[in-house]
Structures are given as structure tokens and as C-alpha cells.
C-alpha positions as semicolon CSV with decimal commas, in nm:
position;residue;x (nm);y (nm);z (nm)
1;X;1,400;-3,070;-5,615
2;X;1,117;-3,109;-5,433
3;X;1,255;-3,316;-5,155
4;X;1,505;-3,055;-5,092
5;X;1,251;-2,784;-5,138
6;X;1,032;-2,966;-4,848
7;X;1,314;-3,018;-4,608
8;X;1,480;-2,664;-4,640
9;X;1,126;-2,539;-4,563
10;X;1,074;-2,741;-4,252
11;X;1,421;-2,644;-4,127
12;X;1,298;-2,302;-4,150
13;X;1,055;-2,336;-3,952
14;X;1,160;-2,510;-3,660
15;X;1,452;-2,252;-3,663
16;X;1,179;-1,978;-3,648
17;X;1,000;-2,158;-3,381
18;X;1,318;-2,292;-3,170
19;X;1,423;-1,836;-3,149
20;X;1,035;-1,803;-3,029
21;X;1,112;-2,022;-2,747
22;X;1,294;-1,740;-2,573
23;X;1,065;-1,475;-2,431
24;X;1,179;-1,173;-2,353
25;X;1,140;-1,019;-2,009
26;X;0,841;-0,746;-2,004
27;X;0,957;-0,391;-1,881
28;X;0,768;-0,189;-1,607
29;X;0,572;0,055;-1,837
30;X;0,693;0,358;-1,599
31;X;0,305;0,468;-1,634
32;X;0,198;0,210;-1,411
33;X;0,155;0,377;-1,048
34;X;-0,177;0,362;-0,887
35;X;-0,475;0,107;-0,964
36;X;-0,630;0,300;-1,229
37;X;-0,340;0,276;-1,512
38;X;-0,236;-0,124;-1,384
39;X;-0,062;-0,289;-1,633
40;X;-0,182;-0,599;-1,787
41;X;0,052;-0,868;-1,819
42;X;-0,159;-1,139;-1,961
43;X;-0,036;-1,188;-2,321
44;X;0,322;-1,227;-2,207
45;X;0,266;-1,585;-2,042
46;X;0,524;-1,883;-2,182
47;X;0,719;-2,187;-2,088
48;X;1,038;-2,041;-2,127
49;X;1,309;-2,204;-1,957
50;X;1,421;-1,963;-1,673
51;X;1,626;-2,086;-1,378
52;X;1,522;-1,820;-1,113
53;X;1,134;-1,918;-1,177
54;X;1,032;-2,304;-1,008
55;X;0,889;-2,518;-1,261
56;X;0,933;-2,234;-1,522
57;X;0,853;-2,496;-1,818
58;X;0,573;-2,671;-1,684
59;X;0,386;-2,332;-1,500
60;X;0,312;-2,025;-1,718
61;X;0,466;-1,730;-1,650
62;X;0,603;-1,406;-1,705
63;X;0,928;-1,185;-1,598
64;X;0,855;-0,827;-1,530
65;X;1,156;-0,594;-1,509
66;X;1,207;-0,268;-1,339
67;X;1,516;-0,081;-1,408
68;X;1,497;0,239;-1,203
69;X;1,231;0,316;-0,942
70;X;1,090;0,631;-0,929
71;X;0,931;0,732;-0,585
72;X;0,609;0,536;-0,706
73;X;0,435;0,197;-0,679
74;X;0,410;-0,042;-0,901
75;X;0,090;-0,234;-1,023
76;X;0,064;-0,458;-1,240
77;X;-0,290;-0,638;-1,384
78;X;-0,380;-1,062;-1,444
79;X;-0,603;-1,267;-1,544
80;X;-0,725;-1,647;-1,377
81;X;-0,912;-1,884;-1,585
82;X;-1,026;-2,121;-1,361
83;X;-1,107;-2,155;-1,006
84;X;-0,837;-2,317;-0,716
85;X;-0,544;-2,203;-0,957
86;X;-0,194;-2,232;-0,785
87;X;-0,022;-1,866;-0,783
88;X;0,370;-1,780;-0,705
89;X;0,503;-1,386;-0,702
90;X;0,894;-1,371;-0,647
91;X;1,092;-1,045;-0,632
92;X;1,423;-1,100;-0,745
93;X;1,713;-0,907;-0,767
94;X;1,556;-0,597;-0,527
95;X;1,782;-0,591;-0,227
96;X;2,097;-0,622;-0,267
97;X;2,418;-0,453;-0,110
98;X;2,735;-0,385;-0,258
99;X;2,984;-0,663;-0,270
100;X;2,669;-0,938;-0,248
101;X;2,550;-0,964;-0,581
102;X;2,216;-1,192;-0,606
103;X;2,257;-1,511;-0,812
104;X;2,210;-1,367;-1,147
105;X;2,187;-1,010;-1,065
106;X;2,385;-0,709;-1,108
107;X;2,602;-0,596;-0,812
108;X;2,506;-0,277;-0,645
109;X;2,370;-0,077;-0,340
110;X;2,007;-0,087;-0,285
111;X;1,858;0,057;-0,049
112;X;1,526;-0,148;-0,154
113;X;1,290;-0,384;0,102
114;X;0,996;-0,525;-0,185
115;X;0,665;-0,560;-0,063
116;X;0,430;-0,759;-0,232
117;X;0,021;-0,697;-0,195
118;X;-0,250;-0,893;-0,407
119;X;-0,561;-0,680;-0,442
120;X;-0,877;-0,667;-0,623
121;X;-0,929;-0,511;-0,955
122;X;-1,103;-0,232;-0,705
123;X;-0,800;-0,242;-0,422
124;X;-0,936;-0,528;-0,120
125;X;-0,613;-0,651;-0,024
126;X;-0,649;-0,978;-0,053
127;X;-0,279;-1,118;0,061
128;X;0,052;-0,977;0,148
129;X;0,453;-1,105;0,163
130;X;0,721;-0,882;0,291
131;X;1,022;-1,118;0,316
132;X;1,123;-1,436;0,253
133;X;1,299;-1,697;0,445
134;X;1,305;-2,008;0,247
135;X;1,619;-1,928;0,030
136;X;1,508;-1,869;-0,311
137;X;1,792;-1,850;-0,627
138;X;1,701;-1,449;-0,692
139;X;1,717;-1,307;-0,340
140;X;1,986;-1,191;-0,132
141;X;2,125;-1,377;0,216
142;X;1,941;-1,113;0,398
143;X;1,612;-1,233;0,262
144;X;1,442;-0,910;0,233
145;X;1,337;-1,023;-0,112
146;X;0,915;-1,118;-0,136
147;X;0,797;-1,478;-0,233
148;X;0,423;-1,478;-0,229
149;X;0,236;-1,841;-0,259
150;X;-0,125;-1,846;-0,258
151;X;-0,440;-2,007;-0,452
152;X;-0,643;-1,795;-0,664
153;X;-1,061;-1,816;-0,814
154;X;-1,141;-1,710;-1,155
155;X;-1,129;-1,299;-1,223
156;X;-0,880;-1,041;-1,267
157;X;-0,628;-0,974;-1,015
158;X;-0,397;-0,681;-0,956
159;X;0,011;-0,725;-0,768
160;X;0,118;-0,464;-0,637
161;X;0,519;-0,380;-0,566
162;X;0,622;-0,125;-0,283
163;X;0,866;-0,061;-0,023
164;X;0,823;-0,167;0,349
165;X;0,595;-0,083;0,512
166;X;0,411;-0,003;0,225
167;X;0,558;0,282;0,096
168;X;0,714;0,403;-0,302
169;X;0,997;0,236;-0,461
170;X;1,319;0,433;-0,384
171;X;1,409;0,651;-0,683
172;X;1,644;0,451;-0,871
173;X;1,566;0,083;-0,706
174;X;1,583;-0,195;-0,940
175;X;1,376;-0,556;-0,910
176;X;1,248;-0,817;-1,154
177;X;0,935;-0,976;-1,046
178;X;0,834;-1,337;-1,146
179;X;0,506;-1,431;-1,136
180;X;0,336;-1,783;-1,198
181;X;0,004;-1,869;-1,282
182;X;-0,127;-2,238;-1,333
183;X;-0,401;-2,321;-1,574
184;X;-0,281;-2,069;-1,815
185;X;-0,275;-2,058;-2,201
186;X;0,116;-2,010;-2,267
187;X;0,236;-1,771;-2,565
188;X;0,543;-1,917;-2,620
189;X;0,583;-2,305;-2,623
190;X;0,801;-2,495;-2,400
191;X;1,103;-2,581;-2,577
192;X;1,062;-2,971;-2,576
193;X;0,745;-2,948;-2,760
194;X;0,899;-2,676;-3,015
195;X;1,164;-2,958;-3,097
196;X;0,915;-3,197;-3,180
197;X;0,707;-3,004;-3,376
198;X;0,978;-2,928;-3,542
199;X;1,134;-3,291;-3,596
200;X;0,753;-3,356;-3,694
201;X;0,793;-3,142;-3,965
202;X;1,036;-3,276;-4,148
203;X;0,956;-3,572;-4,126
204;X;0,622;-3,514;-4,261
205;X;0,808;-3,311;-4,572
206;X;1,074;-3,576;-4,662
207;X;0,807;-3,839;-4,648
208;X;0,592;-3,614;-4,884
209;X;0,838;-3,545;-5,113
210;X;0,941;-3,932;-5,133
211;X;0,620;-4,033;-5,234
212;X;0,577;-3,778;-5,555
């Protein structure tokens, strides 16, 4: 009774652990237009498996969604721990045209060039990306989609999303935005080390139980 007691436990939990694996993408906030009201994005971090993000189990990071622009900008507020830290913003899935869907995006008009500016938490710009040319799985054959590499100190960092030349998103303009940040605590765990703390588990309750 208590072997199968120890085992059905353990099962549990790497079940419960194995559907924490998945993260969820984190919605614009709709609140978040000028520097003031930036929203943070630092306890959303994980090792999720994600094929439109480089690396996406070995480099924290988080998936920020935008459904429906609104004639605003977007900022959006992060954290660095330590100092020469390797940073990656990619807009995905903002302009597209109908008949040309992006690789894993919905199909439709928009009218949307993404901008990408890194600023201070008191607005220096401190580096820019307007389009990309290098062919990335999210963004359209027209390459008007942003991919933003740079290395980053310790502090707090703000990205901000607009239209070229640096104006609001188009009312009803759609993106997701990927960003990477080395040298960051993950929240969810990658799922390779989930499945071993979860064989490790039962192991440890079947031996337990074997020796009462």
C-alpha cells in the first residue's frame, strides 16, 4: 500500500510539473503606452520550448502578444542581472499581407512596419532596429519585421514597439514580440530537466517504499 501510495504520488507530480513546462504567452496590458505605465515583464521568463525564439530552451525568455493596436506605443519594462548579458528582441507576426501568412501566424492585411527602440528606464535611446534582413522563422519575405541583437549591463531596461519612423501602432495591428535575456532566473523549467526531476521522483518513492 505504501509502494503504490509513493509511486501514484510521484506520478502526480511530474504530471503537474511536465503541464508547467508550457508557458503561456503574456498579453500587451492595453495600459501600457508611454514610459510612465511600462510594463514589467520580468516574472514571465522560462525555457519553454518555442520554435520562433533561437535557443528558446537554453536562453530565458518571454512571448509578449498584441492582438489589436490602438493608435499607441507600446513599452514594455526588464530587468539585467549581470553585466555583458547577451540580449535578442524579435517582432514576429507584425507585417504581413494577405495571401502571405508568416510561419506560424495568422493570415491577414497589415498595414504594420515594427520598430524596435531600447531606452532607459528615463527614455536615452540606447539602440534601435527597424527591419530585418537575415530571414528569421516569424517575419514575412518582405522583412519589415524588427530583430534587435545587442549586449546589455546590469539595470532596468525599457523596449519600446512603434511604427516606422517612429510613430503609433496602427489601430488594429497585431505583433508578438520575443525577447531573450541571458543570465536570467527562468520561471518555468526547461522540459528536459522537468523529466528528470520527475523520473527522480519516483525513483526515490519506489525505493522508499521497498525498504519499509
Amino acid at each position: 500500500m505504501v509502494k503504490k501510495f509513493a509511486i501514484s504520488l510521484s506520478a502526480a507530480t511530474l504530471i503537474g510539473l511536465s503541464t508547467a513546462a508550457s508557458a503561456l504567452p503574456v498579453a500587451s496590458n492595453g495600459s501600457n503606452n508611454n514610459l510612465a505605465s511600462a510594463q514589467s515583464v520580468n516574472a514571465f521568463f522560462d525555457l519553454s520550448a518555442n520554435a520562433q525564439i533561437e535557443n528558446s530552451t537554453l536562453i530565458p525568455h518571454v512571448e509578449i502578444t498584441n492582438t489589436g493596436g490602438d493608435n499607441t506605443f507600446d513599452y514594455f519594462w526588464f530587468s539585467v542581472s549581470a553585466n555583458g548579458t547577451d540580449a535578442v528582441f524579435d517582432v514576429d507576426c507584425g507585417s504581413q499581407t494577405a495571401g502571405s501568412p508568416n510561419t506560424g501566424c495568422s493570415d491577414q492585411d497589415d498595414p504594420f512596419d515594427p520598430f524596435l527602440d531600447l531606452l532607459t528606464p528615463g527614455g536615452a535611446s540606447l539602440d534601435f532596429d527597424d527591419d530585418d534582413f537575415t530571414g528569421d522563422p516569424g517575419s514575412e519575405n518582405n522583412n519589415l519585421d524588427s530583430l534587435l541583437r545587442t549586449t546589455l549591463d546590469s539595470g532596468d531596461y525599457v523596449i519600446r514597439v512603434s511604427d516606422w519612423p517612429g510613430q503609433e501602432i496602427p489601430d488594429g495591428a497585431t505583433y508578438v514580440l520575443n525577447v531573450s535575456i541571458g543570465n536570467l532566473p527562468s520561471t518555468v523549467p526547461a522540459p528536459g530537466v522537468v523529466l528528470l526531476f520527475g523520473l527522480g521522483l519516483l525513483a526515490l518513492g519506489a525505493n522508499r517504499s521497498q525498504t519499509r
